[in-house]
mmCIF file of C-alpha atoms in Angstrom:
data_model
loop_
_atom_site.group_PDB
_atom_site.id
_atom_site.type_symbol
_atom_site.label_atom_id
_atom_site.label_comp_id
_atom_site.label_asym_id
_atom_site.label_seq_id
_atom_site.Cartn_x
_atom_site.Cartn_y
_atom_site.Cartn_z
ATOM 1 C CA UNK A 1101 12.275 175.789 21.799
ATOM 2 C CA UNK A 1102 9.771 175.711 24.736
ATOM 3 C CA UNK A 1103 6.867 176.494 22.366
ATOM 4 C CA UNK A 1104 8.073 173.542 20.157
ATOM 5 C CA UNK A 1105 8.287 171.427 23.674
ATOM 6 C CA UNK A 1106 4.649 172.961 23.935
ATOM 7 C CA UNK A 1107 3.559 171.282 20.935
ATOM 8 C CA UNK A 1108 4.856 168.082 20.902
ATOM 9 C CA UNK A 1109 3.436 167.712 24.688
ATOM 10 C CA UNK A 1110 0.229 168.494 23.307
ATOM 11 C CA UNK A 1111 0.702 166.551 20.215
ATOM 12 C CA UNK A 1112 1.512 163.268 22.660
ATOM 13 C CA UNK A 1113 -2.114 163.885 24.856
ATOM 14 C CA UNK A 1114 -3.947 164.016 22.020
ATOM 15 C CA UNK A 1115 -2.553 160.539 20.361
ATOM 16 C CA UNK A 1116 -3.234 158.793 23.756
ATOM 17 C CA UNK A 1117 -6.912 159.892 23.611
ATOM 18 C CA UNK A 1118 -7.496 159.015 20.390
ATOM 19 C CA UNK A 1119 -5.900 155.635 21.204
ATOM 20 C CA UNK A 1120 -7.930 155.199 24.409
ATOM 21 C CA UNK A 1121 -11.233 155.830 22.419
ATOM 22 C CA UNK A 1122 -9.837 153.591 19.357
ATOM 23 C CA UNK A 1123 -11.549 150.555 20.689
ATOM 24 C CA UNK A 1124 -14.587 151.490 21.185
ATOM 25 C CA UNK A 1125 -14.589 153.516 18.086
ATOM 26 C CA UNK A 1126 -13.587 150.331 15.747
ATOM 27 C CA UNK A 1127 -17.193 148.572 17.469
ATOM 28 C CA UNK A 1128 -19.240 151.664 16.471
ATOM 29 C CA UNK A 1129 -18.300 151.674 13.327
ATOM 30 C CA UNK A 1130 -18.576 147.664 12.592
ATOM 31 C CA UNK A 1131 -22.160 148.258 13.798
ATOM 32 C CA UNK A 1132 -22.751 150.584 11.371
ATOM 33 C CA UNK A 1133 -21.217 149.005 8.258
ATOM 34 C CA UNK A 1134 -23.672 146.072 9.283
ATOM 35 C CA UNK A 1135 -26.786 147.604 9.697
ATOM 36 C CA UNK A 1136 -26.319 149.275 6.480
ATOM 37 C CA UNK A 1137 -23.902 146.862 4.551
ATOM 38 C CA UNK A 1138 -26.816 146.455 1.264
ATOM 39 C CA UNK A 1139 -25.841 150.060 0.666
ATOM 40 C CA UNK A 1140 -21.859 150.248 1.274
ATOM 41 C CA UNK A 1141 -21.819 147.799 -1.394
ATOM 42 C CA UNK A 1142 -24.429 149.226 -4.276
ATOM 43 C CA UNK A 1143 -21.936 152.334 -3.189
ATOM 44 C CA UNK A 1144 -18.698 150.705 -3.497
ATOM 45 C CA UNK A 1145 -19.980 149.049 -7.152
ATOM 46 C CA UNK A 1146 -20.644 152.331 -8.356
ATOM 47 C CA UNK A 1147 -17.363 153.312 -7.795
ATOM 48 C CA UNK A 1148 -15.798 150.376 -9.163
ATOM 49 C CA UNK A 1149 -17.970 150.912 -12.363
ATOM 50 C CA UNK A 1150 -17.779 154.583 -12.793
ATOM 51 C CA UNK A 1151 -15.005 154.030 -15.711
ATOM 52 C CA UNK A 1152 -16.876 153.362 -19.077
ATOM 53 C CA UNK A 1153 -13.888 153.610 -21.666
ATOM 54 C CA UNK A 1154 -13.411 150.147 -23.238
ATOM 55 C CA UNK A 1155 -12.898 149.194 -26.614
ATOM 56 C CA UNK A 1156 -15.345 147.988 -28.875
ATOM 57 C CA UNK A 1157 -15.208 144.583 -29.260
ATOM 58 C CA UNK A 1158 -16.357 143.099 -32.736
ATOM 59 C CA UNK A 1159 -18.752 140.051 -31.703
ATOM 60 C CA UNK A 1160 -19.963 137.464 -34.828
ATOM 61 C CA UNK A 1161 -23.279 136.617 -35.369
ATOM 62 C CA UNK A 1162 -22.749 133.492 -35.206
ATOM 63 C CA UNK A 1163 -22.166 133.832 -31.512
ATOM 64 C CA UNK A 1164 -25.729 132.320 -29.658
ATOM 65 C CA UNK A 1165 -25.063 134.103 -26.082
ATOM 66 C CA UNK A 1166 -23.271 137.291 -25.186
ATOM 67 C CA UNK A 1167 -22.018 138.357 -21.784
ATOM 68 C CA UNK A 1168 -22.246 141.700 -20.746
ATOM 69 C CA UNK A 1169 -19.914 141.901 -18.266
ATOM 70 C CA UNK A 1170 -18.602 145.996 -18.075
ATOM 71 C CA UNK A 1171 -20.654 146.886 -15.110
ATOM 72 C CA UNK A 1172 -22.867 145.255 -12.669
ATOM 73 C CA UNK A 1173 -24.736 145.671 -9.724
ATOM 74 C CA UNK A 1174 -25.414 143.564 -6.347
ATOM 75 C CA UNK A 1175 -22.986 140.942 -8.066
ATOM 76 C CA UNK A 1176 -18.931 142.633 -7.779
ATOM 77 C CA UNK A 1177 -17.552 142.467 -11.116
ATOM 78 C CA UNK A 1178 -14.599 140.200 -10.731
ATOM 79 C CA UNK A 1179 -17.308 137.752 -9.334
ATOM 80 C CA UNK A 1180 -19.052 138.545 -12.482
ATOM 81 C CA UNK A 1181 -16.740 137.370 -14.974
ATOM 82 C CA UNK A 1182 -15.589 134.105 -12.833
ATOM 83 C CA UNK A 1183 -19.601 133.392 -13.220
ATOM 84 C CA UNK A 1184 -19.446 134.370 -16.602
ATOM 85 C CA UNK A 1185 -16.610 132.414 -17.379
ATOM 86 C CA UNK A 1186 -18.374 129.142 -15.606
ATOM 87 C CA UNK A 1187 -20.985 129.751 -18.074
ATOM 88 C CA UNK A 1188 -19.674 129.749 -20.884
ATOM 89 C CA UNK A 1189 -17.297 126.680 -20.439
ATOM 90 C CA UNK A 1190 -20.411 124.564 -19.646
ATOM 91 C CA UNK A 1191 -21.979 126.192 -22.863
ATOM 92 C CA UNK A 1192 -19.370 125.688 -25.122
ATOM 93 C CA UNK A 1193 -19.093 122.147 -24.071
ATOM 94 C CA UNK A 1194 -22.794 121.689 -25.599
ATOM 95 C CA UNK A 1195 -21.303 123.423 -29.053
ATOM 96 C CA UNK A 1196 -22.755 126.796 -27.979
ATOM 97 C CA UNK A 1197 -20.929 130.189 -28.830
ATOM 98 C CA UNK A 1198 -20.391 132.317 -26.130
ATOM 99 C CA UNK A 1199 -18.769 135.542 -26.103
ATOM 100 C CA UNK A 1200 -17.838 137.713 -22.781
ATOM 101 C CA UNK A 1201 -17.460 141.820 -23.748
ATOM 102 C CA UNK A 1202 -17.587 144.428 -21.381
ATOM 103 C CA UNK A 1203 -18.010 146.938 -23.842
ATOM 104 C CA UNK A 1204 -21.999 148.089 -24.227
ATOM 105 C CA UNK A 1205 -21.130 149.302 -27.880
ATOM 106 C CA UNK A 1206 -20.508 145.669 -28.293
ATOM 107 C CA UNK A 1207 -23.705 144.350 -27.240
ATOM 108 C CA UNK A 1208 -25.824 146.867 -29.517
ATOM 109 C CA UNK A 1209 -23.759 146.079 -32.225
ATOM 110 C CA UNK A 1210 -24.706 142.395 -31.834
ATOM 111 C CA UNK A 1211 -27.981 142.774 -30.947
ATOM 112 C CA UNK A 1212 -28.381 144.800 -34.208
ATOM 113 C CA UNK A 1213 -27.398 141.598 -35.951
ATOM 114 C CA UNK A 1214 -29.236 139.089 -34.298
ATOM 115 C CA UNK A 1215 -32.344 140.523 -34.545
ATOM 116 C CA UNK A 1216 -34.957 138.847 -36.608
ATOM 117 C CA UNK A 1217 -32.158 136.609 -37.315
ATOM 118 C CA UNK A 1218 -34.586 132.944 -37.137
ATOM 119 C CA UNK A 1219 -32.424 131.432 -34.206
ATOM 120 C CA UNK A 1220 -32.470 132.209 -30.452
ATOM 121 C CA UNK A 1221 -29.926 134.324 -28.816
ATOM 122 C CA UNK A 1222 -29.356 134.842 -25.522
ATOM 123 C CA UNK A 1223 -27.964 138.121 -23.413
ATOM 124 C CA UNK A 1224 -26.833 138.334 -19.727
ATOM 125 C CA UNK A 1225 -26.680 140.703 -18.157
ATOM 126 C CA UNK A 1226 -25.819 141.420 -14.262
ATOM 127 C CA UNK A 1227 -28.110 144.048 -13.007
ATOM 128 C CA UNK A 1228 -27.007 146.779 -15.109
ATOM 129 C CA UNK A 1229 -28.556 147.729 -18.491
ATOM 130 C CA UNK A 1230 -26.368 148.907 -21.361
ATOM 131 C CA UNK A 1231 -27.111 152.347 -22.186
ATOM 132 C CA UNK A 1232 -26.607 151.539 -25.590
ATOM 133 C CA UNK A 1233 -29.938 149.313 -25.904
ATOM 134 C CA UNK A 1234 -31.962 151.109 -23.634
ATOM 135 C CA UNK A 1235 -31.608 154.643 -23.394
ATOM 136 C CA UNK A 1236 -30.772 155.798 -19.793
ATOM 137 C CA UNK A 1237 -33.250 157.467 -17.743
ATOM 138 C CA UNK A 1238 -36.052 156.044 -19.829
ATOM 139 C CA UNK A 1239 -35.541 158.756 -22.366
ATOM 140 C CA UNK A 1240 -36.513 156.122 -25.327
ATOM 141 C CA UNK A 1241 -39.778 154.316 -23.545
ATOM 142 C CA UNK A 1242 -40.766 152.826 -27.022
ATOM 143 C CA UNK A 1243 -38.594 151.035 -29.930
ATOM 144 C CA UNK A 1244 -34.946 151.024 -28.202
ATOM 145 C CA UNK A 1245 -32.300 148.512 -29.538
ATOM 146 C CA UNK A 1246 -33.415 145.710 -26.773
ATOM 147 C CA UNK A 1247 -37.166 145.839 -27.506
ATOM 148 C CA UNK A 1248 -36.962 145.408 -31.120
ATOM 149 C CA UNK A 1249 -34.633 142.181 -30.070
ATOM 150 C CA UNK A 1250 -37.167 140.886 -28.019
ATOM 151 C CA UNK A 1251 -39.984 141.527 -30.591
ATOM 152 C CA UNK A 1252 -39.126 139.182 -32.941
ATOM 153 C CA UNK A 1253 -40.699 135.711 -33.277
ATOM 154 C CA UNK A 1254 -36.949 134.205 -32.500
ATOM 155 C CA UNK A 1255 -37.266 134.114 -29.078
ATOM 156 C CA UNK A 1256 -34.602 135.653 -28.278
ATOM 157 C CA UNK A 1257 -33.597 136.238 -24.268
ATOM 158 C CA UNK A 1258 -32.513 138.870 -22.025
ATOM 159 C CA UNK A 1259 -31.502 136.385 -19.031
ATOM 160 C CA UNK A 1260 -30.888 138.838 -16.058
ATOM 161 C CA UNK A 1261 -28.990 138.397 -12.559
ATOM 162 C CA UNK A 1262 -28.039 140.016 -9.736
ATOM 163 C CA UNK A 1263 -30.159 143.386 -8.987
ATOM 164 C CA UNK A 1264 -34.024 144.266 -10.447
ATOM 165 C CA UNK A 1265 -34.291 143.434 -14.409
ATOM 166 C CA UNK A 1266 -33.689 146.645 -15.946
ATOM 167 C CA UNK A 1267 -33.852 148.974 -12.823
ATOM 168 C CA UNK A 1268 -30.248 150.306 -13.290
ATOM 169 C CA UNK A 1269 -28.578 152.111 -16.275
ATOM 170 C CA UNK A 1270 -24.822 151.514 -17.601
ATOM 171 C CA UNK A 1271 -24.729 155.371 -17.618
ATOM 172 C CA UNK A 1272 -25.649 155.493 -13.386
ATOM 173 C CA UNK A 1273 -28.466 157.568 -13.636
ATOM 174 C CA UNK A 1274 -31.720 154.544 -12.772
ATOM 175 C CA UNK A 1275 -34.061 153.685 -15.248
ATOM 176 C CA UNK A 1276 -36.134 151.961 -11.950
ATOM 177 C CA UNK A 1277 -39.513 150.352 -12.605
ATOM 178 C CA UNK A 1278 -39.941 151.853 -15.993
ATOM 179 C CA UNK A 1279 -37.386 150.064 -17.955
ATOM 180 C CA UNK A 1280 -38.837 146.385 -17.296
ATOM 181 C CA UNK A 1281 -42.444 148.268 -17.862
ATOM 182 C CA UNK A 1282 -41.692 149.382 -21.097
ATOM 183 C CA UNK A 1283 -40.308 146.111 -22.588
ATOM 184 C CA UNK A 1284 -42.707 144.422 -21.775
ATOM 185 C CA UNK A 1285 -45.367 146.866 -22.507
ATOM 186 C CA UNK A 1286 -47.336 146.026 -19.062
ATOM 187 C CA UNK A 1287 -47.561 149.646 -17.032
ATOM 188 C CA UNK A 1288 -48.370 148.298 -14.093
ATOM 189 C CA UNK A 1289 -46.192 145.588 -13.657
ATOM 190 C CA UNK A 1290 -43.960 146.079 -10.793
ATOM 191 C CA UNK A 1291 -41.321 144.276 -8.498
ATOM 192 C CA UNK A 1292 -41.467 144.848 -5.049
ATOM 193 C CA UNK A 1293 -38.325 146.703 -3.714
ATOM 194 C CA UNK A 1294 -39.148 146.888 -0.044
ATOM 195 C CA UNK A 1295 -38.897 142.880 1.083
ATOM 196 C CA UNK A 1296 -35.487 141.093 0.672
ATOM 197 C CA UNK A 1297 -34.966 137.239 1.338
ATOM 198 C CA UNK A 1298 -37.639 136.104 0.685
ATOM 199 C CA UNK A 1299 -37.733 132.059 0.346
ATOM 200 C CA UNK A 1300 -38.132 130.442 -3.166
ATOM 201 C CA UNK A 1301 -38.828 126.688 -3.727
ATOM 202 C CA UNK A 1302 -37.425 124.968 -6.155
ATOM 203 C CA UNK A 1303 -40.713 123.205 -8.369
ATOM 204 C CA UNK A 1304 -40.858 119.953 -10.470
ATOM 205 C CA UNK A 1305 -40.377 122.106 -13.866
ATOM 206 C CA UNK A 1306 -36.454 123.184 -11.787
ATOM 207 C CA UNK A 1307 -35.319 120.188 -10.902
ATOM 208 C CA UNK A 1308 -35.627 118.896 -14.062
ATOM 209 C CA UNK A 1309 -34.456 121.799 -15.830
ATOM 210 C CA UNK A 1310 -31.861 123.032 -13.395
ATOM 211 C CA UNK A 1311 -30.333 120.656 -11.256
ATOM 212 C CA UNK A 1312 -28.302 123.151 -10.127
ATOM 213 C CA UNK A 1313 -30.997 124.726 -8.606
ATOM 214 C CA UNK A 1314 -31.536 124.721 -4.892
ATOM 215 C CA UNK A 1315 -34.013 126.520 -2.152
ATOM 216 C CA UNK A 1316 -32.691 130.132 -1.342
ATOM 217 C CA UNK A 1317 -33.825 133.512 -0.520
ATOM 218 C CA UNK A 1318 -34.425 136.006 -3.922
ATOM 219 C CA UNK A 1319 -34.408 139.561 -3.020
ATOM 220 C CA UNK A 1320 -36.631 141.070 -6.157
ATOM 221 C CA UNK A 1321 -38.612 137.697 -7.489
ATOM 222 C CA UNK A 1322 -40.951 138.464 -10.140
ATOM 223 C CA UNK A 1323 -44.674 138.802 -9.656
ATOM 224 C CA UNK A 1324 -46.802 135.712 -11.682
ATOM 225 C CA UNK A 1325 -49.861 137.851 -10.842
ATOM 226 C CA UNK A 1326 -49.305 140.747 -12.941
ATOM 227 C CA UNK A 1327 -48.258 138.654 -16.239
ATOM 228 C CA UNK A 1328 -50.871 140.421 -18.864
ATOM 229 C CA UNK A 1329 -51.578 140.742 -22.595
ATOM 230 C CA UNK A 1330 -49.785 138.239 -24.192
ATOM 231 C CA UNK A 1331 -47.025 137.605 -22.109
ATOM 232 C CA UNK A 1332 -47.368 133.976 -19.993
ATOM 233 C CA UNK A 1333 -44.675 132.141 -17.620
ATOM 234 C CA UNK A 1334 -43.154 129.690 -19.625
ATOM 235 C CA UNK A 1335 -40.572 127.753 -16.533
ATOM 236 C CA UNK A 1336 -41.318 128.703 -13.388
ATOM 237 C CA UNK A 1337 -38.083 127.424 -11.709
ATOM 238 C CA UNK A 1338 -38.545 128.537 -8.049
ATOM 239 C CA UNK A 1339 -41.476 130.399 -6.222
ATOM 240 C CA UNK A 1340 -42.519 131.420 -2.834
ATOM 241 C CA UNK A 1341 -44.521 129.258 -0.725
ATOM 242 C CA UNK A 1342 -47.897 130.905 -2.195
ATOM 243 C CA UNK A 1343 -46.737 130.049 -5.557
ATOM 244 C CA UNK A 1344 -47.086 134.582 -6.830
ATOM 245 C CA UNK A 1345 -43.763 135.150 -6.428
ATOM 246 C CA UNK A 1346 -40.649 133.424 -8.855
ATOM 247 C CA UNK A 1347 -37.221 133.531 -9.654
ATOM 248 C CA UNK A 1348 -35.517 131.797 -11.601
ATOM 249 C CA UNK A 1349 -38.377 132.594 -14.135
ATOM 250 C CA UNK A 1350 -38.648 132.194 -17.518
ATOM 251 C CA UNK A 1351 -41.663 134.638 -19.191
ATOM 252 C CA UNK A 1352 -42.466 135.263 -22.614
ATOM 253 C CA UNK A 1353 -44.018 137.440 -25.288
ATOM 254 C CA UNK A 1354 -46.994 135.195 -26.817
ATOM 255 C CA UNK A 1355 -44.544 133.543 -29.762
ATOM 256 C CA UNK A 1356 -41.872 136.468 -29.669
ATOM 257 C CA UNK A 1357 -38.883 137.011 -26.936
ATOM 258 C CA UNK A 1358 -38.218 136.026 -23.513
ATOM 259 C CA UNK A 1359 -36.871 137.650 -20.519
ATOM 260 C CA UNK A 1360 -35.013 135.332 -17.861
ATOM 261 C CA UNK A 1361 -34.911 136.155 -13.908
ATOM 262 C CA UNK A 1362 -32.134 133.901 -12.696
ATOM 263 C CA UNK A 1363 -31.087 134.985 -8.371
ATOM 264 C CA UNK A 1364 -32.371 138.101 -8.055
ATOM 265 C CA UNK A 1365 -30.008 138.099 -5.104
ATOM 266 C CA UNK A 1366 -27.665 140.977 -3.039
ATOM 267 C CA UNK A 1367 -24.267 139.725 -2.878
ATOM 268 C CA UNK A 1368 -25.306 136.183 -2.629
ATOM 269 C CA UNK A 1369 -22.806 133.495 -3.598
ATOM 270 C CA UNK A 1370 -25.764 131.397 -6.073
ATOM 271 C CA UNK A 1371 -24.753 129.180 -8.697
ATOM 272 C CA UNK A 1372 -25.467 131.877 -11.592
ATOM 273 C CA UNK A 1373 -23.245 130.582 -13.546
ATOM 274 C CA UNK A 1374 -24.451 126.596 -13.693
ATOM 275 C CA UNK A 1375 -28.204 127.709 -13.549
ATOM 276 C CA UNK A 1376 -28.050 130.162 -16.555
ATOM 277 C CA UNK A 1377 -25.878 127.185 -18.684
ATOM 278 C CA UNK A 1378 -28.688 125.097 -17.594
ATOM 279 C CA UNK A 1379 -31.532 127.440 -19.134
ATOM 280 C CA UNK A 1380 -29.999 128.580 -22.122
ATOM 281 C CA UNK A 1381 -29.545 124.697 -23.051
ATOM 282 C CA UNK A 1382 -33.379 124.177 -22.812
ATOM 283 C CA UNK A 1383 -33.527 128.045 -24.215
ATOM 284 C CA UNK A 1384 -31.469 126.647 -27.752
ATOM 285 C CA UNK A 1385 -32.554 123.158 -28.162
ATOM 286 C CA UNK A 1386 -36.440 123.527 -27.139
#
């Protein structure tokens, strides 16, 4: 008995320390989760994506845009899929097919029926890349699923949000600079990962194409400088104040496929949704 009396004296002391140093304790640790929030969150979306077994969705060709919505980075996915959704009830207003899968098998599967199809079709994705298009890791630099989709003279469009174009994989393992260097065939081209918020301006070409479109800081905005071979900036929506830097941005492949940079942001509540309605209605009907 006086060894259990022992115990539970001791047991006592040590909750009253802990709850003296519980104050200061809580303030450490808000400090920390600010300083470093960018990476709690790229963290806590991993986790949230880490299951990959959904069903396979069969998606018509006759659909113009698909959705990837399974996974995503620097955009939660529940916020996703509420921007997806805004999407495509503006498109389908305008008698535009929209589908929303968050299965990658999916979005091969359509892409392998779309291409070279003679329309324009449009995929968004929100800063991951399906595995299933572009091999993970880089392992298929040349001829993947996506590439031949943007080859085509149909002009089809990989519209991007959220984190760098490309830079992660569906599988978690980063593709970084290479995947966005490979489809476009452009080595060198690279977005700079080191600067975040930086300011873009909305131009004349966005607020007539986007009126949605407002000033705001883009995290990983394209660089207009390092456009080569045949690919040119066809809207430049936004840009920094020395006019090298864009996003939204819409560049393309001489007369083949697009790719779209549309807020570039980290957890930043942009109208994605309205924006990317906005270009894919110029996208189908130019």
């Amino acid at each position: 008995m006086q060894e259990y009396m022992r115990l539970v004296i001791i047991a006592i002391i040590l909750c009253m320390v802990s709850s003296a140093g519980c104050s200061k304790m809580q303030q450490v640790e808000e400090t920390a989760i600010q300083n470093a929030i960018s990476k709690e969150m790229a963290l806590e979306r991993e986790d949230q994506n880490s299951s990959d077994a959904l069903p396979v969705e069969i998606i018509d060709s006759s659909v113009d845009v698909l959705i990837y919505a399974g996974k995503s980075l620097w955009i939660r996915q529940e916020h996703a899929i509420i921007e997806a959704d805004i999407t495509k009830q503006l498109l389908e207003s305008e008698d535009i097919q929209v589908g929303i899968t968050e299965s990658k098998e999916s979005v091969r599967d359509w892409m392998l029926k779309t291409t070279g199809n003679g329309v324009v079709n449009v995929c968004i994705l929100y800063g991951i890349l399906p595995s299933t298009i572009y091999a993970s890791g880089n392992a298929q630099p040349d001829g993947s699923v996506v590439e031949n989709w943007i080859e085509t003279t149909d002009g089809d469009t990989v519209l991007n949000h959220a984190d760098y174009f490309g830079y992660n994989s569906s599988e978690g393992q980063a593709n970084e600079r290479g995947a966005m260097q490979n489809l476009m065939d452009l080595p060198d081209i690279e977005i700079n990962v080191y600067e975040h918020n930086i300011g873009m301006f909305v131009t004349e070409e966005g607020r007539t194409l986007t009126p949605s479109l407002g000033n705001f800081g883009s995290d990983r905005p394209f660089p207009l400088d390092e456009l080569d071979a045949d690919w040119f900036a066809e809207k430049v929506l936004a840009t920094d104040a020395q006019g090298i830097l864009a996003d939204p941005i819409i560049v393309r492949d001489g007369d083949r496929g697009r790719l779209a940079i549309v807020f570039h942001t980290l957890y930043k509540n942009d109208p994605k949704g309205e924006v990317a309605a906005e270009i894919i209605k110029y996208l189908l009907t130019e």
